[in-house]
Structures are given as structure tokens and as C-alpha cells.
Short mmCIF file of C-alpha atoms and ligand atoms in Angstrom, two decimals:
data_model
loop_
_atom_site.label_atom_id
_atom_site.label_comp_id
_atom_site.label_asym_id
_atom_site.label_seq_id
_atom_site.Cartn_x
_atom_site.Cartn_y
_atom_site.Cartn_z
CA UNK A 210 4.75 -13.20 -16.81
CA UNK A 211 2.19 -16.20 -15.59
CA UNK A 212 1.83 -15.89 -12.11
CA UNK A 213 -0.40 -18.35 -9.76
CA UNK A 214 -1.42 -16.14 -6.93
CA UNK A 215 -1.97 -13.03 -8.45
CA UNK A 216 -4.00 -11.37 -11.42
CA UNK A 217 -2.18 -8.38 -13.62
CA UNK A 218 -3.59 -6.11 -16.07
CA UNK A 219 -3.35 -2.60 -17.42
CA UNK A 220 -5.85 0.24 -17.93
CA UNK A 221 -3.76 3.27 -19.85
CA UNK A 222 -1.23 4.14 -17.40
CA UNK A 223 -2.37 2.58 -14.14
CA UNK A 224 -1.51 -1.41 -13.15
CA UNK A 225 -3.76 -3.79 -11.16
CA UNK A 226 -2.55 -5.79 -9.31
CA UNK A 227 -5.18 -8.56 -7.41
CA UNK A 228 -4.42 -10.98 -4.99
CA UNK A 229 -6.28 -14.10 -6.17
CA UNK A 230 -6.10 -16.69 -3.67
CA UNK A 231 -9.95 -17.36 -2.96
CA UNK A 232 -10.23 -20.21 -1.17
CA UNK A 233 -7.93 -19.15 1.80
CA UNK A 234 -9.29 -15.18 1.94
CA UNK A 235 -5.93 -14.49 -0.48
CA UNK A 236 -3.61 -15.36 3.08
CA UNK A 237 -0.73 -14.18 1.98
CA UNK A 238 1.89 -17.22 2.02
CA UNK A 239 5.67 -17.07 0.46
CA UNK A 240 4.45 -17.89 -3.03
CA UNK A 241 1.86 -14.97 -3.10
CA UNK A 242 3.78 -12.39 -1.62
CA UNK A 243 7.15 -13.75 -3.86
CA UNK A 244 4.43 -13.13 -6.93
CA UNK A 245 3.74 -9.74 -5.53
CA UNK A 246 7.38 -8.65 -5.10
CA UNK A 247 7.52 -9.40 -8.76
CA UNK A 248 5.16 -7.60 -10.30
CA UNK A 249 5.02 -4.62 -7.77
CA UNK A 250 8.95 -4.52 -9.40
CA UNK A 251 7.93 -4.92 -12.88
CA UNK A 252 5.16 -2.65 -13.03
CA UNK A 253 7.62 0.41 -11.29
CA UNK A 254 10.20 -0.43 -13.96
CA UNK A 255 7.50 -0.11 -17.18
CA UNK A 256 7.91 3.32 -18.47
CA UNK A 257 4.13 3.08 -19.62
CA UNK A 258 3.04 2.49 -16.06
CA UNK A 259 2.55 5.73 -13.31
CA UNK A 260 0.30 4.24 -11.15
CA UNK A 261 -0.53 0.53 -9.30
CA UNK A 262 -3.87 -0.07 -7.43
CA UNK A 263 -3.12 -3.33 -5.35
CA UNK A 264 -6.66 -4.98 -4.11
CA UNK A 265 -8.22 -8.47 -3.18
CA UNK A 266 -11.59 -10.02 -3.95
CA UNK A 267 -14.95 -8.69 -2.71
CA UNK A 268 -14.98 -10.93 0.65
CA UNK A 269 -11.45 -10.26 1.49
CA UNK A 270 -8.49 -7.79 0.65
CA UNK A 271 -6.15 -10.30 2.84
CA UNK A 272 -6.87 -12.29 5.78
CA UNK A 273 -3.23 -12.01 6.69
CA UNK A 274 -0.37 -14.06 6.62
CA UNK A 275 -1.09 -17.53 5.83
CA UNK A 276 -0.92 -18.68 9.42
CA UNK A 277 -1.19 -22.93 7.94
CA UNK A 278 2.37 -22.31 6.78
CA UNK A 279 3.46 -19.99 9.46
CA UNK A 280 2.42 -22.28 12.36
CA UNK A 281 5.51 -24.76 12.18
CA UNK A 282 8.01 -22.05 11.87
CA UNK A 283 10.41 -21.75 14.48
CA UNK A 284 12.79 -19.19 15.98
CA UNK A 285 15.71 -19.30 14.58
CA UNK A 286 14.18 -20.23 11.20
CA UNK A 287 11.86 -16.74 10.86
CA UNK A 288 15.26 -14.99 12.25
CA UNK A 289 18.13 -16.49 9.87
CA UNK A 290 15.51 -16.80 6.74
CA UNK A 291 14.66 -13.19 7.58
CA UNK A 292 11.05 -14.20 7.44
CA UNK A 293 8.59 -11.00 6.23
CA UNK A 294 11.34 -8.81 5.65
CA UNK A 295 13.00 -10.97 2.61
CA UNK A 296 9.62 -11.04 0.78
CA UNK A 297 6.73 -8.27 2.43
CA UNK A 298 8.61 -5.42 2.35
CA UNK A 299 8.93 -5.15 -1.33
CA UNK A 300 6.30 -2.49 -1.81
CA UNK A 301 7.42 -0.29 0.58
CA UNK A 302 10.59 -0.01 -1.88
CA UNK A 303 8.25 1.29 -5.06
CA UNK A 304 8.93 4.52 -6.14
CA UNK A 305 5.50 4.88 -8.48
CA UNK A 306 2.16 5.56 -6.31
CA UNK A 307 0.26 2.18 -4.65
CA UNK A 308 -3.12 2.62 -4.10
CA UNK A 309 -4.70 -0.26 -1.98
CA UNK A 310 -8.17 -0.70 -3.12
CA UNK A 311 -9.70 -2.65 0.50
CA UNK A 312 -12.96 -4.46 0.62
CA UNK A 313 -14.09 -6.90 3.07
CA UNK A 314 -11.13 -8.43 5.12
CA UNK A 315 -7.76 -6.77 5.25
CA UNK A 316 -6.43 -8.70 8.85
CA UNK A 317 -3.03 -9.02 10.09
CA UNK A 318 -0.62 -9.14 7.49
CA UNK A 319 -3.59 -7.80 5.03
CA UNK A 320 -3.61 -4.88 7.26
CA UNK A 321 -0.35 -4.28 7.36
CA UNK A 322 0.11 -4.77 3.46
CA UNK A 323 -2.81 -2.37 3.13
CA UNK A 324 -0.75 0.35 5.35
CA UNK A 325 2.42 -0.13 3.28
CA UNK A 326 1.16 1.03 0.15
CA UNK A 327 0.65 5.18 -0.09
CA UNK A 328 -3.19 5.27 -0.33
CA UNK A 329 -6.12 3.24 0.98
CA UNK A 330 -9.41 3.59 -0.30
CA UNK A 331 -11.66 1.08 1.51
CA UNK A 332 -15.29 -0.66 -0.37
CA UNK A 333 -18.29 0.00 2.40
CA UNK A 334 -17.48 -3.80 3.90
CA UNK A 335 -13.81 -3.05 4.36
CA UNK A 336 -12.88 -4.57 7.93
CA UNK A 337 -9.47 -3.67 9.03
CA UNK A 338 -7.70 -5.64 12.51
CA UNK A 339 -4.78 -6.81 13.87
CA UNK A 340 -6.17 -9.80 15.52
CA UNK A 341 -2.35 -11.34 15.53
CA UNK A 342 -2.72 -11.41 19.29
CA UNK A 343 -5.13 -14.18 19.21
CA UNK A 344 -2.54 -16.57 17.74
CA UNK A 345 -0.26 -15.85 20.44
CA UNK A 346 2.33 -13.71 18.06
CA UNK A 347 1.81 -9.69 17.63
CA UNK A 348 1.54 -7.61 14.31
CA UNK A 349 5.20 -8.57 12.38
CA UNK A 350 4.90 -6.35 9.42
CA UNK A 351 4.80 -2.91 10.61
CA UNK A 352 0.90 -2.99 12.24
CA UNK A 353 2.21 -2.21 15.52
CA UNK A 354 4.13 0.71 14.33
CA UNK A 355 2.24 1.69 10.75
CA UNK A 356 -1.05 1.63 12.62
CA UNK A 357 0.05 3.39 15.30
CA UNK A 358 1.14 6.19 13.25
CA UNK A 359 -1.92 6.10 11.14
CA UNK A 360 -5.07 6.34 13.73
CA UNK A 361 -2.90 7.08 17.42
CA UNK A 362 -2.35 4.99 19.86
CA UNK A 363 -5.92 5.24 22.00
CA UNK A 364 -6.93 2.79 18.98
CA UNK A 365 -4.38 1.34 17.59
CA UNK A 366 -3.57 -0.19 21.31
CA UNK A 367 -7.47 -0.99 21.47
CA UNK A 368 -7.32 -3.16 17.85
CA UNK A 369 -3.82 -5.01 18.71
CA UNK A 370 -4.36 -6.14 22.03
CA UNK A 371 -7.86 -7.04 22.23
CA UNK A 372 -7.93 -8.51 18.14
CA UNK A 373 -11.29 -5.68 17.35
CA UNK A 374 -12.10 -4.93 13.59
CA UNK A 375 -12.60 -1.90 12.65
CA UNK A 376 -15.15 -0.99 9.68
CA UNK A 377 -14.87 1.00 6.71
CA UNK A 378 -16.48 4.52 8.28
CA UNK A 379 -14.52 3.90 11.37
CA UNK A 380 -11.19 3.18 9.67
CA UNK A 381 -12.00 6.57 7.39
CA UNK A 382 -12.92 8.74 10.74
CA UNK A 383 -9.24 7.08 12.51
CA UNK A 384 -7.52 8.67 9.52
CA UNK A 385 -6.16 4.88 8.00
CA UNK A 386 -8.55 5.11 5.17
CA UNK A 387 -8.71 8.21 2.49
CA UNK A 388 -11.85 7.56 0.81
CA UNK A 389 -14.88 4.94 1.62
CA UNK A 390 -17.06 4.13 -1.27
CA UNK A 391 -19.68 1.59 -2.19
CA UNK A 392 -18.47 -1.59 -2.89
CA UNK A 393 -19.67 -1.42 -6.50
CA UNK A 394 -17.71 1.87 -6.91
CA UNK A 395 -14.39 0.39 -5.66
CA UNK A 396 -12.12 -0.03 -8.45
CA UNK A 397 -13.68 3.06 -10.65
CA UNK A 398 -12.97 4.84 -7.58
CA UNK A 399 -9.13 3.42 -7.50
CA UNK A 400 -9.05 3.57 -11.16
CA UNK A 401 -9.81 7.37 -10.77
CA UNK A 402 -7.11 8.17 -8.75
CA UNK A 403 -4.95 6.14 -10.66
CA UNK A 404 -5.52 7.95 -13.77
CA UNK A 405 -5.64 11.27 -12.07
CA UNK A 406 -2.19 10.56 -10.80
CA UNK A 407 -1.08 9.15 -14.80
CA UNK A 408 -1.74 12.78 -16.19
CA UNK A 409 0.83 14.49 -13.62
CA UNK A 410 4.33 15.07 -13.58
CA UNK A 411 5.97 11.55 -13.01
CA UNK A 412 8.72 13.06 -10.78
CA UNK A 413 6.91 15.16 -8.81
CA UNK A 414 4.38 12.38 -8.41
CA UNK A 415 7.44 10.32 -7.20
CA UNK A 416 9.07 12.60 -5.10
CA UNK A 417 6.01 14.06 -3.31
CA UNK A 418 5.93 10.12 -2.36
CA UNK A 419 8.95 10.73 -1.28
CA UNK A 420 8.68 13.25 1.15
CA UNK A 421 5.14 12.32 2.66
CA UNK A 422 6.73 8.68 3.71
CA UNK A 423 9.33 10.64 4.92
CA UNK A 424 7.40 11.98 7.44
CA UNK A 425 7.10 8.71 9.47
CA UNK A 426 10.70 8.03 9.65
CA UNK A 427 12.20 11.58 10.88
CA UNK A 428 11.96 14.44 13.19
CA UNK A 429 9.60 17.58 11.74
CA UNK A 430 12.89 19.80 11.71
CA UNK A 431 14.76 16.69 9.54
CA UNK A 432 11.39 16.48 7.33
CA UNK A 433 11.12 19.89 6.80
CA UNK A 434 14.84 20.19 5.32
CA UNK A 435 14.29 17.15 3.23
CA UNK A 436 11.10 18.80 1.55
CA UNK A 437 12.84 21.89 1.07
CA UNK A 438 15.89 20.29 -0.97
CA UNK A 439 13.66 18.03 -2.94
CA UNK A 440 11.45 20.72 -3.65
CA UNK A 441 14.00 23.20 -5.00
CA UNK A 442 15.54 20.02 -7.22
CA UNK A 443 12.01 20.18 -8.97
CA UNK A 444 12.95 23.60 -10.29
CA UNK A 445 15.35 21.35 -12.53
CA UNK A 446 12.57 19.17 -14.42
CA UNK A 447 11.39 20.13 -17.64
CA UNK A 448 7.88 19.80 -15.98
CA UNK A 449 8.09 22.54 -13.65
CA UNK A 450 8.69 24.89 -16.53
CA UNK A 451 5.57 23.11 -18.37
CA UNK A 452 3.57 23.38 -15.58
CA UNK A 453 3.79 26.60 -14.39
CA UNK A 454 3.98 28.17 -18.02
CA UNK A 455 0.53 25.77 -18.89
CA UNK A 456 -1.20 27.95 -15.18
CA UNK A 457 0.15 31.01 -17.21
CA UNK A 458 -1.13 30.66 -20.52
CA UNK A 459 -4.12 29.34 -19.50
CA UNK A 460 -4.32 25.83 -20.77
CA UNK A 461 -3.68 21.91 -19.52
CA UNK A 462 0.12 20.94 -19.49
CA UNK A 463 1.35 18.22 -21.31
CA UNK A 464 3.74 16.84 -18.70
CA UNK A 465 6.91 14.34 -20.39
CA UNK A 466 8.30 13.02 -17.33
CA UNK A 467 11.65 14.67 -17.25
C1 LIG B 976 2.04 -10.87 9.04
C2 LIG B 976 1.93 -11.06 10.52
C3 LIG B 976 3.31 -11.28 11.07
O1 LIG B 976 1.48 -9.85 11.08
C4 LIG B 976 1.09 -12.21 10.96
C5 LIG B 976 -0.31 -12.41 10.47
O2 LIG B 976 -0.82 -11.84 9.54
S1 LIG B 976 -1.11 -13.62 11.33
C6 LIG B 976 -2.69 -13.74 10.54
C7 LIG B 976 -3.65 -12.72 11.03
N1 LIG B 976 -4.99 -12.99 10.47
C8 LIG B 976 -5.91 -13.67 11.13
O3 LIG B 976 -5.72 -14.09 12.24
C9 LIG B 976 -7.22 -13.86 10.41
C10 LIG B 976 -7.51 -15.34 10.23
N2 LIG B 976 -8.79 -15.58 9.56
C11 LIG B 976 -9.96 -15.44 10.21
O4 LIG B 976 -10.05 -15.08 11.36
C12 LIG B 976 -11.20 -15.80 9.43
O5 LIG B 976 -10.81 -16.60 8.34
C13 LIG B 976 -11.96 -14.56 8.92
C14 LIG B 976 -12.60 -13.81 10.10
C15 LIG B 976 -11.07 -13.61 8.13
C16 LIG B 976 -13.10 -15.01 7.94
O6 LIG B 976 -13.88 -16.00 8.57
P1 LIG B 976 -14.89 -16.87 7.70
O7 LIG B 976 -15.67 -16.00 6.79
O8 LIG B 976 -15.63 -17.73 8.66
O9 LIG B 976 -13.94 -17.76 6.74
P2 LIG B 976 -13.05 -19.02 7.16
O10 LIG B 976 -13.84 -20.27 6.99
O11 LIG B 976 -12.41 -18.79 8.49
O12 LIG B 976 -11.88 -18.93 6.06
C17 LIG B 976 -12.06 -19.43 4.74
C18 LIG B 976 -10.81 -20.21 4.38
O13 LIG B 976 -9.70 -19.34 4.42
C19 LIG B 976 -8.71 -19.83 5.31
N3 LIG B 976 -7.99 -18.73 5.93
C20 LIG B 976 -8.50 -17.56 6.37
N4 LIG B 976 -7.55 -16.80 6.87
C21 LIG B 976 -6.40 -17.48 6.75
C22 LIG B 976 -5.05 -17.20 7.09
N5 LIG B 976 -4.68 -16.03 7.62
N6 LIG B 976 -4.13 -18.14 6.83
C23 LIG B 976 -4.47 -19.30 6.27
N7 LIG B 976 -5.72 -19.62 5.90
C24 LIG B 976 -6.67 -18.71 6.14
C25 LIG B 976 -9.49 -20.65 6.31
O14 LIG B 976 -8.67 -21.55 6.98
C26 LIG B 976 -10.52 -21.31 5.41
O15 LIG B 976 -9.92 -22.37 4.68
P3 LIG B 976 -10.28 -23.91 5.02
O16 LIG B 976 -9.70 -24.15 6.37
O17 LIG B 976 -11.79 -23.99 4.99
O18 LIG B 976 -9.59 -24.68 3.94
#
């Protein structure tokens, strides 16, 4: 597939997927995030693929939605046309592990992209914001909410309404970043993870998705049920048996995915 906005490849298992829209700080306008849906959907339908790291160029993960196109948009246009919920929310529907890998700008809609996928792991220069508020609009993707959830609401209140950036060690301290590496170490970092997560079980990998998302959408008591039936379903793959029999026998399993 040739795509305009975005760069693919594949390492072994794990998928790359960079936003490649230099000259605007990769803002993400329809034709980007149209080329992301795509691939994000491709990549979680390959067999061969268990893991996608999603990052950005070295001066900016995303500086948000392309605000050029957005500016002339009117009500009942971003309402009927379903505006960032017809073409953002695609990876929030993958069922395969996204790992953003974040250095230098990840702004508004960047942001928010970053916080949809399951992981972030942020370069030394990573500088994460919702300044949305400065255009006169808030966060449309999720930042209010995602954010919120993410580092609490002393902060997330303090970057929405007054537009601050956060860095890279603060981001990592707020509990929105999982790792913070030098920039040179970003994508070996990513690529590490990736791989790590290649050479597990592909349903439990999947499911254990499942159930962590799940606890941003329910009650503890509704969370806690879910994990419990998901986790006894596990007792069905062929990869629980190989796993646990591998601990007993003292040697690596060789998971098959089923
Ligand atoms: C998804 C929603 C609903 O939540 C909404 C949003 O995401 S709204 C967008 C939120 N993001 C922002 O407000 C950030 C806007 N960008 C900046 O503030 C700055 O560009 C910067 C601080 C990230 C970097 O500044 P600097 O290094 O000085 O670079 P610039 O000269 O400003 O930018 C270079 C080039 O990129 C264009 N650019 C940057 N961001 C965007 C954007 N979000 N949309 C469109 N274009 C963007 C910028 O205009 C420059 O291009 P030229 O004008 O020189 O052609």
C-alpha cells in the first residue's frame, strides 16, 4: 500500500508506523489520519504482525490537528460529518498492542493520539500539552477525559486551561508516560517492547489489552468481573497449557497463538 502521509515497515513481528508530514510538525489533517486508519487496520489483520509502535519525527510526534484545515469548519459540518470520530478513533478499535514512541511535540490532537494507543514511551525532548484552549476550542479527542484519567485532575486542569507543556520527566512522574529514554534510544527502546510483546501468547497479549482499557470505562466491581471471566476463558487456549507446562519443565515456551 503507497501511502503519502505516513511511512510503514516491519521488523520480525512488530510494525512501524511514522507519521511523516515534516513540514507542518506531522498536524494531523483528514488525509493523514485516513492513512493511519488504514494501516493501523492492516497491520492488526496480518497474522505475522503482534505488535505496532506508532511515532513521529525527532522535532515532533504531532503538533495536533491540522488547525489550517480545521479553521473554516463550521458547526453543523464537524457535527453531521462526525468530524474526529469518523477518522481518529480508529486506533482505539486495535486489538494488537500500540506503542506510541513520543519525541519532541505531541500537542493537542498529538496528545490525544499519543493517549489512545496502550503504551507511551517518550524520547528525553518529548513535550506533551493540550494547548487547544488557545485557539478558542478545547481538547476534542479524548484529552479532556484520557488525560484526566492518566495524570488526575490537579494537572490535567493545569495543562488544558492554561495551554502548559509538560516535559518528558514530568509527563513520566504524572503517570502519562511508561518509560523516558534518550532520544537516540527511542525506537530500540519501542522496538524492545515490541519484540518482547511478539514472543508472548497473542491472546493473552490481546486480552490483557482488553481488560486494562477496560478499566477506564467501568466501575472497579464491573472491571473486576470482566477480568475474572476473561481470565478463566484463557484456561481454554492452547497457550495456557504451553505456558504453564514450559514454567514446569523448566524451559522457554513456544507460544502458537491459539
Ligand atoms: C484534535 C483537537 C480537537 O483536540 C484539536 C487540536 O489538536 S487543535 C491543535 C492543537 N495544537 C496546537 O495548537 C499546536 C500548534 N503548533 C504550535 O504551537 C507550534 O507549531 C509548535 C509550538 C508546535 C512548534 O513551533 P515552532 O517550532 O516555532 O514551529 P512552527 O513554525 O510554528 O511550525 C512549523 C510549521 O508547522 C505548521 N504547524 C504546526 N502545528 C500545526 C498544526 N497543528 N496545524 C497546522 N499546521 C501546523 C506551522 O504552521 C508551520 O508551517 P508554516 O506555517 O511555516 O507553513
Amino acid at each position: 500500500m503507497a501511502y503519502e502521509m505516513i511511512l510503514t515497515e516491519t521488523q520480525g513481528a512488530v510494525a512501524v508506523i511514522r507519521l511523516n508530514r515534516p513540514q507542518a510538525l506531522n498536524a494531523l489533517c483528514d488525509q493523514l489520519m485516513g492513512e493511519l486508519g488504514e494501516a493501523l487496520r492492516g497491520f492488526d489483520a496480518d497474522p505475522a504482525i503482534a505488535a505496532i509502535i506508532l511515532t513521529g519525527s525527532e522535532k515532533a510526534f504531532a503538533a495536533g490537528a491540522d488547525i489550517k484545515e480545521m479553521k473554516d469548519r463550521t458547526w453543523p459540518g464537524v457535527y453531521f460529518e462526525d468530524f474526529i470520530t469518523a477518522r481518529w478513533e480508529a486506533v482505539t478499535t486495535i486489538k494488537k498492542p500500540v506503542i506510541a514512541a513520543v519525541a519532541g511535540f505531541a500537542l493537542g490532537g498529538g496528545c490525544e493520539l499519543a493517549m489512545m494507543c496502550d503504551m507511551i514511551i517518550a524520547a528525553d525532548n518529548a513535550k506533551f500539552g493540550q494547548p487547544e484552549i488557545n485557539l478558542g476550542i478545547i481538547p476534542g479527542a479524548g484529552g479532556t477525559q484520557r488525560l484526566t484519567r492518566a495524570v488526575g485532575k490537579a494537572k490535567a486542569m493545569d495543562l488544558v486551561l492554561t495551554a502548559r507543556m509538560m516535559d518528558a520527566t514530568e509527563a513520566e512522574r504524572s503517570g502519562l508516560v511508561a518509560r523516558v529514554v534518550p532520544l537516540d534510544q527511542l525506537m530500540a527502546e519501542a522496538m524492545k517492547v515490541g519484540e518482547k510483546i511478539a514472543s508472548l501468547s497473542g491472546p493473552a497479549v490481546a486480552i490483557a489489552k482488553e481488560a486494562v482499557n477496560r478499566a477506564f470505562e467501568t466501575t472497579l466491581a464491573e472491571g473486576v468481573r470482566f477480568e475474572r471471566k476473561i481470565f478463566y476463558s484463557l484456561f481454554a487456549t492452547e497457550d495456557q497449557k504451553e505456558g504453564m507446562s514450559a514454567f514446569a519443565e523448566k524451559r522457554k515456551p513456544a507460544f502458537r497463538n491459539r
